[in-house]
GROMACS .gro file of C-alpha atoms in nm:
model
  227
    1MET     CA    1   0.000   0.000   0.000
    2LEU     CA    2   0.121   0.351  -0.084
    3GLN     CA    3   0.110   0.598   0.202
    4GLN     CA    4  -0.079   0.927   0.222
    5ASP     CA    5  -0.247   1.069   0.530
    6GLY     CA    6  -0.598   0.931   0.574
    7LEU     CA    7  -0.600   0.769   0.229
    8ILE     CA    8  -0.627   0.404   0.132
    9LEU     CA    9  -0.418   0.376  -0.183
   10GLU     CA   10  -0.346   0.031  -0.325
   11GLN     CA   11  -0.183  -0.037  -0.661
   12ILE     CA   12  -0.250  -0.390  -0.791
   13GLN     CA   13  -0.081  -0.522  -1.104
   14ILE     CA   14  -0.311  -0.764  -1.284
   15GLY     CA   15  -0.358  -0.940  -1.617
   16PRO     CA   16  -0.130  -1.021  -1.913
   17MET     CA   17  -0.107  -0.657  -2.028
   18ASP     CA   18   0.052  -0.530  -1.705
   19ASN     CA   19  -0.258  -0.335  -1.606
   20PHE     CA   20  -0.288  -0.155  -1.277
   21THR     CA   21  -0.613  -0.167  -1.081
   22TYR     CA   22  -0.643   0.068  -0.784
   23LEU     CA   23  -0.828   0.074  -0.455
   24LEU     CA   24  -0.882   0.430  -0.331
   25GLY     CA   25  -1.060   0.526  -0.015
   26CYS     CA   26  -1.081   0.648   0.340
   27LYS     CA   27  -0.877   0.491   0.619
   28ARG     CA   28  -1.124   0.603   0.886
   29THR     CA   29  -1.435   0.446   0.731
   30ARG     CA   30  -1.257   0.178   0.523
   31GLU     CA   31  -1.481   0.268   0.231
   32VAL     CA   32  -1.314   0.231  -0.109
   33VAL     CA   33  -1.373   0.264  -0.481
   34ILE     CA   34  -1.205   0.039  -0.733
   35VAL     CA   35  -1.048   0.188  -1.046
   36ASP     CA   36  -1.044  -0.012  -1.370
   37PRO     CA   37  -1.143  -0.356  -1.236
   38ALA     CA   38  -1.056  -0.618  -1.498
   39TRP     CA   39  -0.899  -0.958  -1.573
   40ASP     CA   40  -0.930  -1.135  -1.236
   41ILE     CA   41  -1.235  -1.014  -1.048
   42GLU     CA   42  -1.221  -1.299  -0.795
   43SER     CA   43  -0.874  -1.193  -0.681
   44LEU     CA   44  -0.977  -0.829  -0.657
   45VAL     CA   45  -1.287  -0.913  -0.454
   46ARG     CA   46  -1.077  -1.134  -0.227
   47ILE     CA   47  -0.840  -0.844  -0.154
   48ILE     CA   48  -1.135  -0.619  -0.070
   49ASN     CA   49  -1.285  -0.880   0.162
   50GLU     CA   50  -0.957  -0.975   0.331
   51LYS     CA   51  -0.887  -0.614   0.418
   52ASP     CA   52  -1.243  -0.557   0.540
   53TYR     CA   53  -1.306  -0.274   0.294
   54THR     CA   54  -1.655  -0.163   0.194
   55LEU     CA   55  -1.674  -0.121  -0.183
   56LYS     CA   56  -1.879   0.187  -0.278
   57ALA     CA   57  -1.830   0.222  -0.655
   58ALA     CA   58  -1.623   0.137  -0.961
   59LEU     CA   59  -1.445   0.414  -1.151
   60VAL     CA   60  -1.349   0.357  -1.514
   61THR     CA   61  -1.078   0.560  -1.687
   62HIS     CA   62  -1.194   0.452  -2.035
   63TYR     CA   63  -1.391   0.182  -2.210
   64HIS     CA   64  -1.115  -0.045  -2.345
   65PRO     CA   65  -1.174  -0.404  -2.226
   66ASP     CA   66  -0.839  -0.441  -2.049
   67HIS     CA   67  -0.963  -0.170  -1.809
   68CYS     CA   68  -1.332  -0.255  -1.768
   69GLY     CA   69  -1.387  -0.601  -1.915
   70GLY     CA   70  -1.560  -0.722  -2.229
   71SER     CA   71  -1.465  -0.877  -2.561
   72PHE     CA   72  -1.100  -0.839  -2.654
   73GLY     CA   73  -1.019  -1.011  -2.982
   74LYS     CA   74  -1.103  -1.378  -2.921
   75ARG     CA   75  -1.084  -1.332  -2.546
   76ASN     CA   76  -1.354  -1.232  -2.301
   77VAL     CA   77  -1.207  -1.027  -2.017
   78GLN     CA   78  -1.372  -1.015  -1.675
   79GLY     CA   79  -1.461  -0.667  -1.559
   80VAL     CA   80  -1.731  -0.445  -1.419
   81ALA     CA   81  -2.016  -0.677  -1.522
   82GLU     CA   82  -1.872  -0.966  -1.318
   83LEU     CA   83  -1.789  -0.734  -1.028
   84MET     CA   84  -2.149  -0.610  -1.017
   85GLU     CA   85  -2.271  -0.968  -0.979
   86GLN     CA   86  -2.104  -0.966  -0.636
   87HIS     CA   87  -2.138  -0.601  -0.533
   88LEU     CA   88  -2.440  -0.376  -0.596
   89ILE     CA   89  -2.245  -0.071  -0.706
   90LYS     CA   90  -2.256   0.195  -0.976
   91VAL     CA   91  -1.989   0.249  -1.241
   92TYR     CA   92  -1.862   0.605  -1.284
   93SER     CA   93  -1.775   0.693  -1.643
   94ASN     CA   94  -1.715   1.016  -1.828
   95LYS     CA   95  -2.037   1.110  -2.007
   96LEU     CA   96  -1.864   1.080  -2.347
   97GLU     CA   97  -1.752   0.725  -2.269
   98ALA     CA   98  -2.079   0.579  -2.138
   99ASP     CA   99  -2.209   0.444  -2.469
  100GLY     CA  100  -1.879   0.271  -2.541
  101LEU     CA  101  -1.873   0.128  -2.190
  102LYS     CA  102  -2.223  -0.017  -2.231
  103LYS     CA  103  -2.136  -0.168  -2.568
  104VAL     CA  104  -1.811  -0.327  -2.452
  105THR     CA  105  -1.923  -0.459  -2.112
  106GLY     CA  106  -2.295  -0.522  -2.158
  107ILE     CA  107  -2.393  -0.326  -1.847
  108SER     CA  108  -2.704  -0.110  -1.865
  109GLU     CA  109  -2.766   0.264  -1.871
  110THR     CA  110  -2.891   0.252  -1.512
  111ASP     CA  111  -2.565   0.093  -1.395
  112ILE     CA  112  -2.364   0.398  -1.502
  113VAL     CA  113  -2.316   0.736  -1.338
  114LYS     CA  114  -2.211   0.983  -1.607
  115VAL     CA  115  -1.965   1.247  -1.489
  116ALA     CA  116  -1.800   1.554  -1.634
  117SER     CA  117  -1.464   1.716  -1.571
  118GLY     CA  118  -1.461   1.885  -1.232
  119ASP     CA  119  -1.728   1.664  -1.077
  120THR     CA  120  -1.640   1.508  -0.742
  121LEU     CA  121  -1.723   1.197  -0.542
  122LYS     CA  122  -1.694   1.165  -0.164
  123VAL     CA  123  -1.570   0.835  -0.022
  124GLY     CA  124  -1.573   0.866   0.354
  125ASP     CA  125  -1.356   1.169   0.428
  126ILE     CA  126  -1.185   1.154   0.087
  127GLU     CA  127  -1.289   1.360  -0.217
  128ILE     CA  128  -1.213   1.230  -0.565
  129GLN     CA  129  -1.214   1.477  -0.853
  130PHE     CA  130  -1.283   1.368  -1.211
  131LEU     CA  131  -1.060   1.518  -1.483
  132HIS     CA  132  -1.157   1.475  -1.848
  133THR     CA  133  -0.840   1.396  -2.046
  134PRO     CA  134  -0.939   1.301  -2.402
  135GLY     CA  135  -0.689   1.177  -2.656
  136HIS     CA  136  -0.658   0.802  -2.609
  137THR     CA  137  -1.039   0.786  -2.622
  138PRO     CA  138  -1.296   1.068  -2.639
  139GLY     CA  139  -1.404   1.020  -2.278
  140SER     CA  140  -1.080   0.922  -2.110
  141GLN     CA  141  -1.060   1.053  -1.756
  142CYS     CA  142  -0.817   1.073  -1.465
  143PHE     CA  143  -0.891   1.082  -1.094
  144LYS     CA  144  -0.732   1.336  -0.858
  145ILE     CA  145  -0.723   1.254  -0.487
  146LYS     CA  146  -0.524   1.483  -0.258
  147ARG     CA  147  -0.168   1.472  -0.398
  148THR     CA  148  -0.237   1.170  -0.620
  149LEU     CA  149  -0.340   1.133  -0.986
  150VAL     CA  150  -0.468   0.804  -1.128
  151SER     CA  151  -0.410   0.855  -1.498
  152GLY     CA  152  -0.536   0.545  -1.681
  153ASP     CA  153  -0.397   0.532  -2.034
  154THR     CA  154  -0.360   0.907  -2.069
  155LEU     CA  155  -0.017   0.925  -1.908
  156PHE     CA  156   0.241   0.661  -1.818
  157VAL     CA  157   0.566   0.707  -1.631
  158ASN     CA  158   0.764   0.692  -1.956
  159GLY     CA  159   0.499   0.745  -2.222
  160CYS     CA  160   0.135   0.815  -2.305
  161GLY     CA  161  -0.163   0.631  -2.444
  162ARG     CA  162  -0.188   0.536  -2.809
  163VAL     CA  163  -0.347   0.786  -3.046
  164ASP     CA  164  -0.378   0.557  -3.350
  165LEU     CA  165  -0.689   0.373  -3.231
  166PRO     CA  166  -1.057   0.438  -3.320
  167GLY     CA  167  -1.175   0.744  -3.130
  168SER     CA  168  -0.827   0.866  -3.041
  169ASN     CA  169  -0.714   1.219  -3.122
  170VAL     CA  170  -0.357   1.348  -3.148
  171ASP     CA  171  -0.434   1.713  -3.070
  172GLU     CA  172  -0.655   1.633  -2.772
  173MET     CA  173  -0.385   1.409  -2.625
  174TYR     CA  174  -0.137   1.695  -2.640
  175ARG     CA  175  -0.375   1.928  -2.459
  176SER     CA  176  -0.451   1.663  -2.197
  177LEU     CA  177  -0.082   1.605  -2.128
  178GLN     CA  178  -0.028   1.979  -2.096
  179LYS     CA  179  -0.311   1.990  -1.841
  180LEU     CA  180  -0.149   1.713  -1.636
  181ALA     CA  181   0.193   1.877  -1.660
  182SER     CA  182   0.046   2.184  -1.489
  183LEU     CA  183  -0.047   1.988  -1.174
  184PRO     CA  184   0.163   2.044  -0.859
  185LYS     CA  185   0.503   1.888  -0.917
  186ASN     CA  186   0.480   1.668  -0.606
  187THR     CA  187   0.160   1.501  -0.734
  188LEU     CA  188   0.203   1.123  -0.737
  189LEU     CA  189   0.131   0.973  -1.080
  190LEU     CA  190  -0.033   0.630  -1.078
  191PRO     CA  191  -0.061   0.504  -1.439
  192GLY     CA  192  -0.291   0.248  -1.597
  193HIS     CA  193  -0.011   0.007  -1.694
  194ASN     CA  194   0.329  -0.091  -1.558
  195TYR     CA  195   0.509   0.016  -1.874
  196GLY     CA  196   0.792   0.211  -1.709
  197HIS     CA  197   1.106   0.124  -1.516
  198ILE     CA  198   0.915   0.214  -1.198
  199PRO     CA  199   0.543   0.169  -1.116
  200HIS     CA  200   0.480   0.530  -1.016
  201ALA     CA  201   0.650   0.870  -1.008
  202THR     CA  202   0.582   1.231  -0.924
  203ILE     CA  203   0.469   1.470  -1.195
  204GLU     CA  204   0.807   1.642  -1.165
  205GLU     CA  205   0.993   1.314  -1.223
  206THR     CA  206   0.761   1.228  -1.510
  207ILE     CA  207   0.826   1.559  -1.684
  208GLN     CA  208   1.201   1.503  -1.645
  209HIS     CA  209   1.204   1.149  -1.785
  210ASN     CA  210   0.903   1.127  -2.018
  211PRO     CA  211   0.970   1.288  -2.359
  212TYR     CA  212   0.598   1.317  -2.431
  213MET     CA  213   0.568   1.567  -2.147
  214ARG     CA  214   0.834   1.801  -2.282
  215ILE     CA  215   0.700   1.894  -2.626
  216SER     CA  216   0.696   2.273  -2.653
  217SER     CA  217   0.413   2.321  -2.903
  218LEU     CA  218   0.124   2.146  -3.073
  219GLU     CA  219   0.309   2.174  -3.405
  220ASN     CA  220   0.613   1.994  -3.264
  221TRP     CA  221   0.384   1.733  -3.110
  222ARG     CA  222   0.224   1.662  -3.448
  223MET     CA  223   0.568   1.634  -3.607
  224MET     CA  224   0.684   1.393  -3.337
  225LEU     CA  225   0.383   1.169  -3.400
  226ASN     CA  226   0.402   1.209  -3.780
  227HIS     CA  227   0.067   1.389  -3.807
   0.00000   0.00000   0.00000
């Protein structure tokens, strides 16, 4: 468990694509949300039960099956649908991502809470802020909790999410990365995959070591990505 005052913060590597699932919550009440539950729902539920947490909601950074479950090539990935069979919770998705989430996972409209950038969710004493960061997908979002940012596939320690997939957008990714670069430098970055040499870093360290965070203009960004 990572340490911040009053905050439950667990980073769990899971699945064959080196995904990170997160448990975020309040130490006082032991209420948590789960971020991007996928691949092995039984193991994730077991962790929640063993630690005597109360699961309040699922938060989804984007609708790709390795983050929320669903069909993935010839494979069916466990995700929010299987989690909801065991816990009566809602799934929080950016409003632009909700249709994709329904299509991929098979959950219903009433299962989803649609959020916009700047909306917040209270979990015990902890407030989670939703940040819309399009680029990888139209409704990609990050979650800001105290001095921590859970970034999904928008930003990795040494890279950023792909922008050559359906729904991705090169220019929007640049603007999203610029937004994240403006966060306080001591903000702890928790990415959606373990693609770097370390599993997490501060925003300051990420800017220093991640070339995608140091592009000076949109024009240079397009040139770098051959657009």
